[in-house]
Short mmCIF file of C-alpha atoms and ligand atoms in Angstrom, two decimals:
data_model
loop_
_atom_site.label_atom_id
_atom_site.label_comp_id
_atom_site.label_asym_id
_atom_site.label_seq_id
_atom_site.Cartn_x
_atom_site.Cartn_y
_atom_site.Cartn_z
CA UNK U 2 3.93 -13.72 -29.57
CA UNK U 3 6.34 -16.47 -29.25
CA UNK U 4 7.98 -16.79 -25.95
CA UNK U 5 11.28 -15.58 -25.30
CA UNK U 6 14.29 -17.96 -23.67
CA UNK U 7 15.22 -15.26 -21.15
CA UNK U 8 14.05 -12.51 -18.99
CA UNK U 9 15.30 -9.96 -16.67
CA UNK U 10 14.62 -10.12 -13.05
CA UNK U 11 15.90 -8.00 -9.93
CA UNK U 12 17.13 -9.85 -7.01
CA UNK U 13 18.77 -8.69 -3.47
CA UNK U 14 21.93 -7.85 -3.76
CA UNK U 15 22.79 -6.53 -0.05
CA UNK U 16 20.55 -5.67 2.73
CA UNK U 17 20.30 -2.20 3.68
CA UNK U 18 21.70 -0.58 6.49
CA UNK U 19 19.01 2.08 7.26
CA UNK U 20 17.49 3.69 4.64
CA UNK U 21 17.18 1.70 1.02
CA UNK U 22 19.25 2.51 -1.80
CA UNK U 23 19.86 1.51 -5.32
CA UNK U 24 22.64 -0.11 -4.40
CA UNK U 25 20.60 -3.04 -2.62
CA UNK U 26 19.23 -4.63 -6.06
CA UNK U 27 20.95 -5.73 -8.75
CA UNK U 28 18.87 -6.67 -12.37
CA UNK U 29 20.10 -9.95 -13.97
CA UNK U 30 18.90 -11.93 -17.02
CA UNK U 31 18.00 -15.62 -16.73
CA UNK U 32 16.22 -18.16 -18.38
CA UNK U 33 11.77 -18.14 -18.98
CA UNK U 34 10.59 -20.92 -16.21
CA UNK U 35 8.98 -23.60 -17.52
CA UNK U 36 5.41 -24.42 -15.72
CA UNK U 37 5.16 -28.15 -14.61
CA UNK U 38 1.40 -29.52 -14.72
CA UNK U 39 -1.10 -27.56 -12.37
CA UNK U 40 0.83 -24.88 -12.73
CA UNK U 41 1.16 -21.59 -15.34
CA UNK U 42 3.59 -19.05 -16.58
CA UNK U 43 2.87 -15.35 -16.35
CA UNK U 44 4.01 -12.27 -18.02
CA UNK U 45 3.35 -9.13 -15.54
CA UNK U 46 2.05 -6.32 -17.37
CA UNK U 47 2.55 -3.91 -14.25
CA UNK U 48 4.15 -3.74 -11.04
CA UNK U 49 2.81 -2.76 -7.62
CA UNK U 50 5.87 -1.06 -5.22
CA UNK U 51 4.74 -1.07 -1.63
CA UNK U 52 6.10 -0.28 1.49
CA UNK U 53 6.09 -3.51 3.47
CA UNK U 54 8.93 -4.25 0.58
CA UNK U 55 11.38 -2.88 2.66
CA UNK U 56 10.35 -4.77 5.51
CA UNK U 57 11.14 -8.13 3.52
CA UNK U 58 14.80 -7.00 2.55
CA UNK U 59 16.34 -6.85 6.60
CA UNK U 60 17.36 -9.96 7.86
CA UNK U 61 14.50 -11.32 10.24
CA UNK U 62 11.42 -12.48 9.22
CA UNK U 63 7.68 -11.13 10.61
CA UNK U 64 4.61 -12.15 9.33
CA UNK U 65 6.15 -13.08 5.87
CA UNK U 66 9.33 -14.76 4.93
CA UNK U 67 12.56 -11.94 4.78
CA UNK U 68 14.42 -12.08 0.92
CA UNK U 69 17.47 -14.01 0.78
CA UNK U 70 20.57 -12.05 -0.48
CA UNK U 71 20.24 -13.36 -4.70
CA UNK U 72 16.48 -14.29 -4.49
CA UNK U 73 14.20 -12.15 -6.54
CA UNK U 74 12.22 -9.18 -4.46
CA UNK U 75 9.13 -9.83 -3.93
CA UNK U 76 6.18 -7.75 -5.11
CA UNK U 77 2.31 -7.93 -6.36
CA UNK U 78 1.52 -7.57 -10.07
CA UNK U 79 -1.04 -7.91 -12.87
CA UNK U 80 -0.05 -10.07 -15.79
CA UNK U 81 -1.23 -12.22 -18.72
CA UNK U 82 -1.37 -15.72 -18.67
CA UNK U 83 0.97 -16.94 -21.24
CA UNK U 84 0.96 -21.01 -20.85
CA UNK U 85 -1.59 -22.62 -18.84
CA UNK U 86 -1.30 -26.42 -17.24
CA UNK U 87 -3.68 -25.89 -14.77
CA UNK U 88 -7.87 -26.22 -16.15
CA UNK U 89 -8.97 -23.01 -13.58
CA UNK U 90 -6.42 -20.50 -16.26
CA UNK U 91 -6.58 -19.82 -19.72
CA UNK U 92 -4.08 -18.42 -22.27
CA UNK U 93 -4.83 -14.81 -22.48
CA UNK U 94 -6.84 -14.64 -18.78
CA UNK U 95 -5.52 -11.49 -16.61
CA UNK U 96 -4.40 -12.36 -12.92
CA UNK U 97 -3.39 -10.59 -9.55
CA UNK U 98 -1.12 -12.44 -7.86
CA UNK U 99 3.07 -12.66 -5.91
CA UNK U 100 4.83 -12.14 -9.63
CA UNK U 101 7.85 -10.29 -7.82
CA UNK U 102 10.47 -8.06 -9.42
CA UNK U 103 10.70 -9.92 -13.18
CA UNK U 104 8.78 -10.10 -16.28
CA UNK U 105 8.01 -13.89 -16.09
CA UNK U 106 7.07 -15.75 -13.36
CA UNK U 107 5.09 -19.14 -11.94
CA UNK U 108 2.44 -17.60 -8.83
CA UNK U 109 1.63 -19.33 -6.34
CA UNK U 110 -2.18 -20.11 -6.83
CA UNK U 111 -3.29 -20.08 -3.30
CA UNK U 112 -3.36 -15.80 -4.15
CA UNK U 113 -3.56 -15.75 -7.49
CA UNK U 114 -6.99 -14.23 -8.62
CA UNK U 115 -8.52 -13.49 -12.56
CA UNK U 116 -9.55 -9.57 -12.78
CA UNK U 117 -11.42 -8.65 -16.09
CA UNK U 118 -10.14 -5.91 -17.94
CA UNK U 119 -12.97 -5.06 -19.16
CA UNK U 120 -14.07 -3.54 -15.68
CA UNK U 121 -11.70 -1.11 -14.72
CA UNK U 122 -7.62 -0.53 -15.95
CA UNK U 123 -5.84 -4.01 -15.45
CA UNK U 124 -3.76 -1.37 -12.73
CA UNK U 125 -6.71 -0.94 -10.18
CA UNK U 126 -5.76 -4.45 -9.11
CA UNK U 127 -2.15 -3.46 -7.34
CA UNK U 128 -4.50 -0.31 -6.11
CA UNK U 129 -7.70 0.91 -5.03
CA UNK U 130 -9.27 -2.84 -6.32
CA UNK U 131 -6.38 -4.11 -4.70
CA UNK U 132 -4.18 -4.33 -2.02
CA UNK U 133 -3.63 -0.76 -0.86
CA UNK U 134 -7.43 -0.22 -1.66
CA UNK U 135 -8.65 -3.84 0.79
CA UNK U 136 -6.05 -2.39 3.30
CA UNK U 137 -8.13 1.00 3.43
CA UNK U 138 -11.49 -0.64 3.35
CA UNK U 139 -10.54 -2.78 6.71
CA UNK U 140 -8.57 -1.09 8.62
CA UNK U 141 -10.76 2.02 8.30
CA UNK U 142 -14.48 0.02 8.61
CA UNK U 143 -13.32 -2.65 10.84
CA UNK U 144 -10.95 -0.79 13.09
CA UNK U 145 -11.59 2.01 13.17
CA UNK U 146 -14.89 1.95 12.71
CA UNK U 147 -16.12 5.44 12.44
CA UNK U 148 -19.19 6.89 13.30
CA UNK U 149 -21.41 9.83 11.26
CA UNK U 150 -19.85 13.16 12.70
CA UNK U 151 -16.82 11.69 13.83
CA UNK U 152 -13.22 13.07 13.09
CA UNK U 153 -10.75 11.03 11.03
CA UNK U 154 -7.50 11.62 10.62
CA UNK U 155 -5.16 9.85 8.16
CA UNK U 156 -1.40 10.00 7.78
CA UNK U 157 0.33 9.79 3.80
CA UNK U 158 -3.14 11.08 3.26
CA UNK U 159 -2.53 11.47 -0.60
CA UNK U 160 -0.78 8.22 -0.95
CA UNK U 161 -2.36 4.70 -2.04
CA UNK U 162 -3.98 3.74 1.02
CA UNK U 163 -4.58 6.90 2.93
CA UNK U 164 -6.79 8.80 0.09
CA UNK U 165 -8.62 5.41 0.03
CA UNK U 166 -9.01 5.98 3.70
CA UNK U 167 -10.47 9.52 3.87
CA UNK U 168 -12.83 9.43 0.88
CA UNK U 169 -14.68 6.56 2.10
CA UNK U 170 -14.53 8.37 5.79
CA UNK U 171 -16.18 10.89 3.83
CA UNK U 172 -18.62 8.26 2.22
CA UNK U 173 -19.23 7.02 5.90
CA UNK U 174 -20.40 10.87 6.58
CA UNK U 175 -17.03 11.84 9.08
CA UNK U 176 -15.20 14.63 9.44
CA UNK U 177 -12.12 13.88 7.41
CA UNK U 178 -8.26 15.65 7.64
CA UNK U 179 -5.39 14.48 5.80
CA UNK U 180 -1.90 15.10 7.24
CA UNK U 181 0.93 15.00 4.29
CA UNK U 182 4.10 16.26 3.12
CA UNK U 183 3.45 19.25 0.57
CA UNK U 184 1.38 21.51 -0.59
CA UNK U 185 0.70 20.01 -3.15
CA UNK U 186 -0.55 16.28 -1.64
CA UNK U 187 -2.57 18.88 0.64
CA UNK U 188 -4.47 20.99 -2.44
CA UNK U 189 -5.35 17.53 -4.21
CA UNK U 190 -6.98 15.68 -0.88
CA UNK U 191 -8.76 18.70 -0.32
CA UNK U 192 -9.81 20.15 -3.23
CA UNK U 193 -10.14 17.01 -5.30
CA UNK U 194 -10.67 14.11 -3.15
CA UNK U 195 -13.31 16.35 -1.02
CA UNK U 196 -11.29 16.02 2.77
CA UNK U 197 -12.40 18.67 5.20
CA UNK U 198 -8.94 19.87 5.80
CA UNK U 199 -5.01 18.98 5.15
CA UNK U 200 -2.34 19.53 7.49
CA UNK U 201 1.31 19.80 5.55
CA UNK U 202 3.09 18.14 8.52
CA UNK U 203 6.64 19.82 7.32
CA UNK U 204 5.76 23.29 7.68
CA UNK U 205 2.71 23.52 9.85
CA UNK U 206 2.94 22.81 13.91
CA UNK U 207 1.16 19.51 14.01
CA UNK U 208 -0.23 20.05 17.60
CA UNK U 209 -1.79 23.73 16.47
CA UNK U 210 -3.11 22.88 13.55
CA UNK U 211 -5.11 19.60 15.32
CA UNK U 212 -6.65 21.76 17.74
CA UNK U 213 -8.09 23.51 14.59
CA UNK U 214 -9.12 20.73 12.60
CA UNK U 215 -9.90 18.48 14.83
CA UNK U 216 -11.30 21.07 17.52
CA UNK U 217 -13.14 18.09 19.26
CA UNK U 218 -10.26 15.83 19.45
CA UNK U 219 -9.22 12.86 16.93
CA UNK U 220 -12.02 9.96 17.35
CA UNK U 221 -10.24 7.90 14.52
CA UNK U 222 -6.95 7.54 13.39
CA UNK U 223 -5.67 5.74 10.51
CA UNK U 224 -1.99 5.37 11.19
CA UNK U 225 0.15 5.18 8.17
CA UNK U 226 3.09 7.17 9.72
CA UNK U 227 4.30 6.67 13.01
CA UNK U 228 6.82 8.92 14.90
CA UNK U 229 6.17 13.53 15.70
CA UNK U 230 2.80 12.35 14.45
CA UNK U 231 1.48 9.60 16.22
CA UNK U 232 3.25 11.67 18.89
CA UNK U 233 0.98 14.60 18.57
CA UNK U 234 -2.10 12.66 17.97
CA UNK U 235 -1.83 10.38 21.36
CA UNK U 236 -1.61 14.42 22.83
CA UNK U 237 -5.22 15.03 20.86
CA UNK U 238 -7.25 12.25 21.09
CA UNK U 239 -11.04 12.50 21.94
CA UNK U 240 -12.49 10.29 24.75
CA UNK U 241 -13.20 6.66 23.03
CA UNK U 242 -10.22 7.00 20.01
CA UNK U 243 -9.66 4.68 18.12
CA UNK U 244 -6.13 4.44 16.38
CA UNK U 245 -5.52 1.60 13.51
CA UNK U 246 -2.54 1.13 13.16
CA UNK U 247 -1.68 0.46 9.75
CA UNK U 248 1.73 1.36 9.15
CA UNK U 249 4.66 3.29 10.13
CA UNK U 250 6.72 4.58 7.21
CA UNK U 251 8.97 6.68 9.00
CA UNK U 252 10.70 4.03 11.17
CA UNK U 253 11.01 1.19 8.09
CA UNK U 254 14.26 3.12 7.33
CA UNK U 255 15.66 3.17 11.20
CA UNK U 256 18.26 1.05 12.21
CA UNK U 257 17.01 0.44 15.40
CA UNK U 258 13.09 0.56 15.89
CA UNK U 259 12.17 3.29 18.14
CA UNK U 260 10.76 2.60 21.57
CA UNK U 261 6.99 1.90 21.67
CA UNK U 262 4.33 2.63 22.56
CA UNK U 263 4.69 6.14 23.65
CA UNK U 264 2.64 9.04 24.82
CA UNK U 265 0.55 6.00 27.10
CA UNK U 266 -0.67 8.04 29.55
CA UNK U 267 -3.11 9.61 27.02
CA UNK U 268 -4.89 6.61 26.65
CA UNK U 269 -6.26 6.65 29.71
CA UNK U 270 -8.54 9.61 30.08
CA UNK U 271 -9.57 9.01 26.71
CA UNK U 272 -10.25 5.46 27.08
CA UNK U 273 -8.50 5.38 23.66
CA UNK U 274 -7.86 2.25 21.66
CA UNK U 275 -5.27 0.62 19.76
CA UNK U 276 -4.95 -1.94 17.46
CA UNK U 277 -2.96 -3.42 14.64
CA UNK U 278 -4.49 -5.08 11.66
CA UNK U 279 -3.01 -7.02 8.09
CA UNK U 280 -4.76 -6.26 5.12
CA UNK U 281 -4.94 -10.24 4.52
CA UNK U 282 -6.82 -10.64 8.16
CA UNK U 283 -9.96 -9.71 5.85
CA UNK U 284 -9.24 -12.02 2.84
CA UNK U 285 -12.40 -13.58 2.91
CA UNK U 286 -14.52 -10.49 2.65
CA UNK U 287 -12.25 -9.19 -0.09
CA UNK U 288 -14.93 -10.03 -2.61
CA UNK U 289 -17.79 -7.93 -1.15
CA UNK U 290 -15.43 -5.14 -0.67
CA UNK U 291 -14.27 -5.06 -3.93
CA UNK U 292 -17.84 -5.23 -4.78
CA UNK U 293 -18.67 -2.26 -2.85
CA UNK U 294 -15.60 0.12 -3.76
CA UNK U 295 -16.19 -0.74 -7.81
CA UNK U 296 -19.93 0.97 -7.03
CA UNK U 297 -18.19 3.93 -5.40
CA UNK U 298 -15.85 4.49 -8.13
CA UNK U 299 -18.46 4.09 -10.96
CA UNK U 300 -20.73 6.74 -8.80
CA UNK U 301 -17.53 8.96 -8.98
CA UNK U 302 -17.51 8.99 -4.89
CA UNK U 303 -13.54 7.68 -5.09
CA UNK U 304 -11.21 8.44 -6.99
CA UNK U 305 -7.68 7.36 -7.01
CA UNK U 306 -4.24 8.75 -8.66
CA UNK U 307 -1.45 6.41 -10.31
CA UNK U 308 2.12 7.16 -9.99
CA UNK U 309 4.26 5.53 -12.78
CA UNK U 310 7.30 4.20 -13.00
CA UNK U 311 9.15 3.20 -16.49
CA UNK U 312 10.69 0.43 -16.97
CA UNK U 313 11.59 -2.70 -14.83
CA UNK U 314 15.19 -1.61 -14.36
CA UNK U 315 13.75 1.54 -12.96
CA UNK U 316 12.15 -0.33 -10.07
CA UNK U 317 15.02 0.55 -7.43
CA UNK U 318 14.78 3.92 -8.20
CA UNK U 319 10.86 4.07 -7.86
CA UNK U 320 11.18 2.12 -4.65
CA UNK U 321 13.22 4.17 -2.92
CA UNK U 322 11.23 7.04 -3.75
CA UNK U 323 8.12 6.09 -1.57
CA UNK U 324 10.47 6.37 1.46
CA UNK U 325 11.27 9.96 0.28
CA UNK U 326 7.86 11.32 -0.53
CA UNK U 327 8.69 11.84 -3.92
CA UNK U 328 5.53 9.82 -5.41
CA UNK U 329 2.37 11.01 -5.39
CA UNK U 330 -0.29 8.02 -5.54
CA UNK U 331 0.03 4.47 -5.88
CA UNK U 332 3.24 3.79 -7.25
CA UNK U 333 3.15 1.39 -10.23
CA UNK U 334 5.78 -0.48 -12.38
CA UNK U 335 5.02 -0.44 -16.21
CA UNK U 336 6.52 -4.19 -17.01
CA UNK U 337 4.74 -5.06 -20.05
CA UNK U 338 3.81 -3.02 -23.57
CA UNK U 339 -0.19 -3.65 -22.11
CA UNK U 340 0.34 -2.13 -18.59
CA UNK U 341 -2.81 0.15 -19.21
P1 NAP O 528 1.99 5.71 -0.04
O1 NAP O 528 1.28 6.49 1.01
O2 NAP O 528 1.43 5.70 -1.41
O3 NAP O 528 3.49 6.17 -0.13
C1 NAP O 528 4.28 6.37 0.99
C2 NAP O 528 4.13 7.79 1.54
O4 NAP O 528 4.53 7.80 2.91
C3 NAP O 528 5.06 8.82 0.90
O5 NAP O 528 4.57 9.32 -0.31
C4 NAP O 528 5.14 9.89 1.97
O6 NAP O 528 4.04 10.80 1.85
C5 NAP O 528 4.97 9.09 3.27
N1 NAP O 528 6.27 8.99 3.95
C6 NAP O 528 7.38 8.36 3.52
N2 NAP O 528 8.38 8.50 4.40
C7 NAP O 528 7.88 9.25 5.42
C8 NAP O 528 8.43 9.75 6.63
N3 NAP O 528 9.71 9.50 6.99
N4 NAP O 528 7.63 10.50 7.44
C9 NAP O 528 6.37 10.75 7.09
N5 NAP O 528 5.79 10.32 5.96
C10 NAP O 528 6.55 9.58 5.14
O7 NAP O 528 2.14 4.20 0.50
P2 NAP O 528 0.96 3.17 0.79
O8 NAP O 528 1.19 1.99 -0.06
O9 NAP O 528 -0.33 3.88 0.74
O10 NAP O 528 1.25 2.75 2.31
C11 NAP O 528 0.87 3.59 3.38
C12 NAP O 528 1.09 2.86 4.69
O11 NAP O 528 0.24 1.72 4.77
C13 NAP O 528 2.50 2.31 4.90
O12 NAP O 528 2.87 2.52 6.24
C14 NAP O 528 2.35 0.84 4.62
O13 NAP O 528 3.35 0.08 5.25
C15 NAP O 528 0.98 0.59 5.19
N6 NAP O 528 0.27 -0.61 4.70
C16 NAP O 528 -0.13 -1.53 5.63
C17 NAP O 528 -0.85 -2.65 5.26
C18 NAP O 528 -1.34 -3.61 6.28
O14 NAP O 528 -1.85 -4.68 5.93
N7 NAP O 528 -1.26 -3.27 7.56
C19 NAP O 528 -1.13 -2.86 3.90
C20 NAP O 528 -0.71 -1.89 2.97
C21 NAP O 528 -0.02 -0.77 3.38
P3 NAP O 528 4.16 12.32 2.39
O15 NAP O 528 4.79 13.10 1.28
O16 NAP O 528 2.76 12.70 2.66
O17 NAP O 528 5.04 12.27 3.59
C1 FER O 529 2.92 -3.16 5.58
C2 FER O 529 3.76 -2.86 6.63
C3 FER O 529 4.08 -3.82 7.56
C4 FER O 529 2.37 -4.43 5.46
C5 FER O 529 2.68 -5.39 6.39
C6 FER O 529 3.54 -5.07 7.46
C7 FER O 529 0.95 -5.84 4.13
C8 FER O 529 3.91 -6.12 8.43
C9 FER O 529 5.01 -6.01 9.23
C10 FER O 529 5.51 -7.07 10.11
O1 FER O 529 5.09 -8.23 10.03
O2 FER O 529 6.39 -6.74 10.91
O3 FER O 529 2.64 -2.24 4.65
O4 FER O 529 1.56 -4.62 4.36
#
């Protein structure tokens, strides 16, 4: 397929003041780069749309670089290799890597990793052999590190990280309840993902319906959320808690952060715990992990849902939709004709 001259990209257009709109992107259509030696040109088959996104688009930077108002958004993706000056790529390899919000794109190479798509859907790699999947795997074994018989509770339980979370909670032989925001998310992480119990957090009283799931108090906690409930799990902790703090969804939209941490005085009966962790802490134990979730999907022990999106000039649209529980898995961009 001959390369085209142009391409369509979607770039800042304003930051948001509180929550994210449509409004905030704008899709333009500029020239194909052109690689210089050492360096190669990708075409992204599909696009990964993640929370932290919205963290990039205010105006101060945290562990990453902010977007600039007119730069492109930022974003993992799986593509094809379309020219290759550099002797570790080849015409036709598939890569992971920072394509961002566009069809073409040079990665950076310090991330940029081959994935054979002959293993698993070329998707897996923005998922549960990706990202949101590594983020899972770490936070859950490495901070919170759970014990046989323990109970785990995760937050966006049915999302891309959190049903990661609780089946391999299961795996580790825990006690596992979801908390999420239908009945529906609820039915699937019980009855097909195998959790002990689901708690619909916008119609059931969060505090009640701990003290009957997790009778013996929360020993793990795989933050996702933040706000009423990391409020009413500080009030439920069992002695020795662990909370990993993953995320908080609910305040990325906020124009002021709320005032943290709260509920303190719970931590110290329970000698509870809390700590914060990046997904890229682990980098160099991706590979074994990946390893080790590819033999737990294979023995059917996780399984993972895709939620996709249509289109690049759809992205906005998608985005904003993780911030109003409207998806229902790993969101995905299909870029490219190949995106699975
Ligand atoms: P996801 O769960 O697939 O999608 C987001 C979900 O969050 C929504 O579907 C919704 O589910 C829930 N949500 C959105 N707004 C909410 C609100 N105001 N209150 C309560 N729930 C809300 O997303 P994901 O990619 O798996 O990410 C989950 C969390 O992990 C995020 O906090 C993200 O920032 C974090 N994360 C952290 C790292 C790291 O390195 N630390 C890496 C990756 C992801 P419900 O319908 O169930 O409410
Ligand atoms: C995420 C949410 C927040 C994430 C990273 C952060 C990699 C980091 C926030 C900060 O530096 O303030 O989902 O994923």
């Amino acid at each position: 397929m001959p390369l085209p001259k142009t391409h369509r990209r979607i770039v800042l257009a304003s930051r948001p003041d509180g929550m994210v709109s449509i409004d905030n992107f704008r899709l333009e259509e500029v020239e194909v780069p052109e690689p210089l030696p050492g360096q190669v040109l990708v075409r992204q088959a599909v696009m990964s749309l993640d929370p932290y996104m919205r963290g990039r688009m205010n105006s101060v930077a945290t562990y990453a670089p902010n977007i600039q108002i007119g730069e492109v958004m930022t974003a993992g993706g799986v593509g094809e290799v379309v020219v290759s000056l550099h002797p570790d790529f080849n015409v036709g390899d598939f890569v992971e890597g920072t394509l961002g919000w566009q069809e073409y794109s040079i990665p950076g190479l310090q991330r940029l990793r081959k994935i054979d798509p002959s293993l698993a859907p070329i998707s897996t790699a923005n998922g549960v052999l990706g990202m949101p999947g590594m983020t899972a795997y770490f936070g859950l074994l490495h901070v919170g590190e759970p014990k046989p018989g323990e109970t785990v509770v995760v937050s966006a339980a049915s999302g891309a990280v959190g049903a990661i979370v609780g089946q391999i909670a299961k795996i580790m032989g825990c006690r596992v309840v979801g908390i999420a925001g239908s009945e529906a998310k609820c039915h699937y992480v019980v009855e097909e993902l195998g959790f002990d119990a689901c708690i619909n957090y916008k119609t059931d009283n969060l505090d009640a319906a701990l003290k009957e799931h997790a009778s013996r108090g929360v020993d793990v906690y795989f933050e996702n959320v933040g706000g009423k409930i990391y409020d009413a799990i500080t009030r439920n902790l069992a002695i020795g808690a662990r909370i990993a703090v993953c995320g908080g969804i609910a305040e990325y939209n906020l124009p002021e952060p709320e005032l943290v941490p709260r509920n303190t005085r719970f931590f110290i009966p329970t000698r509870a715990r809390m700590q914060g962790f990046l997904v890229y802490d682990f980098y160099h134990l991706w590979p074994e992990a990946l390893k080790r979730m590819s033999g737990w999907i294979l023995e059917g022990r996780i399984k993972y849902r895709e939620d996709w999106v249509n289109g690049l000039e759809n992205a906005p649209a998608g985005f904003v939709r993780l911030f109003e529980g409207e998806n229902f898995g790993k969101l995905l961009v299909r870029v490219g004709p190949d995106s699975n």
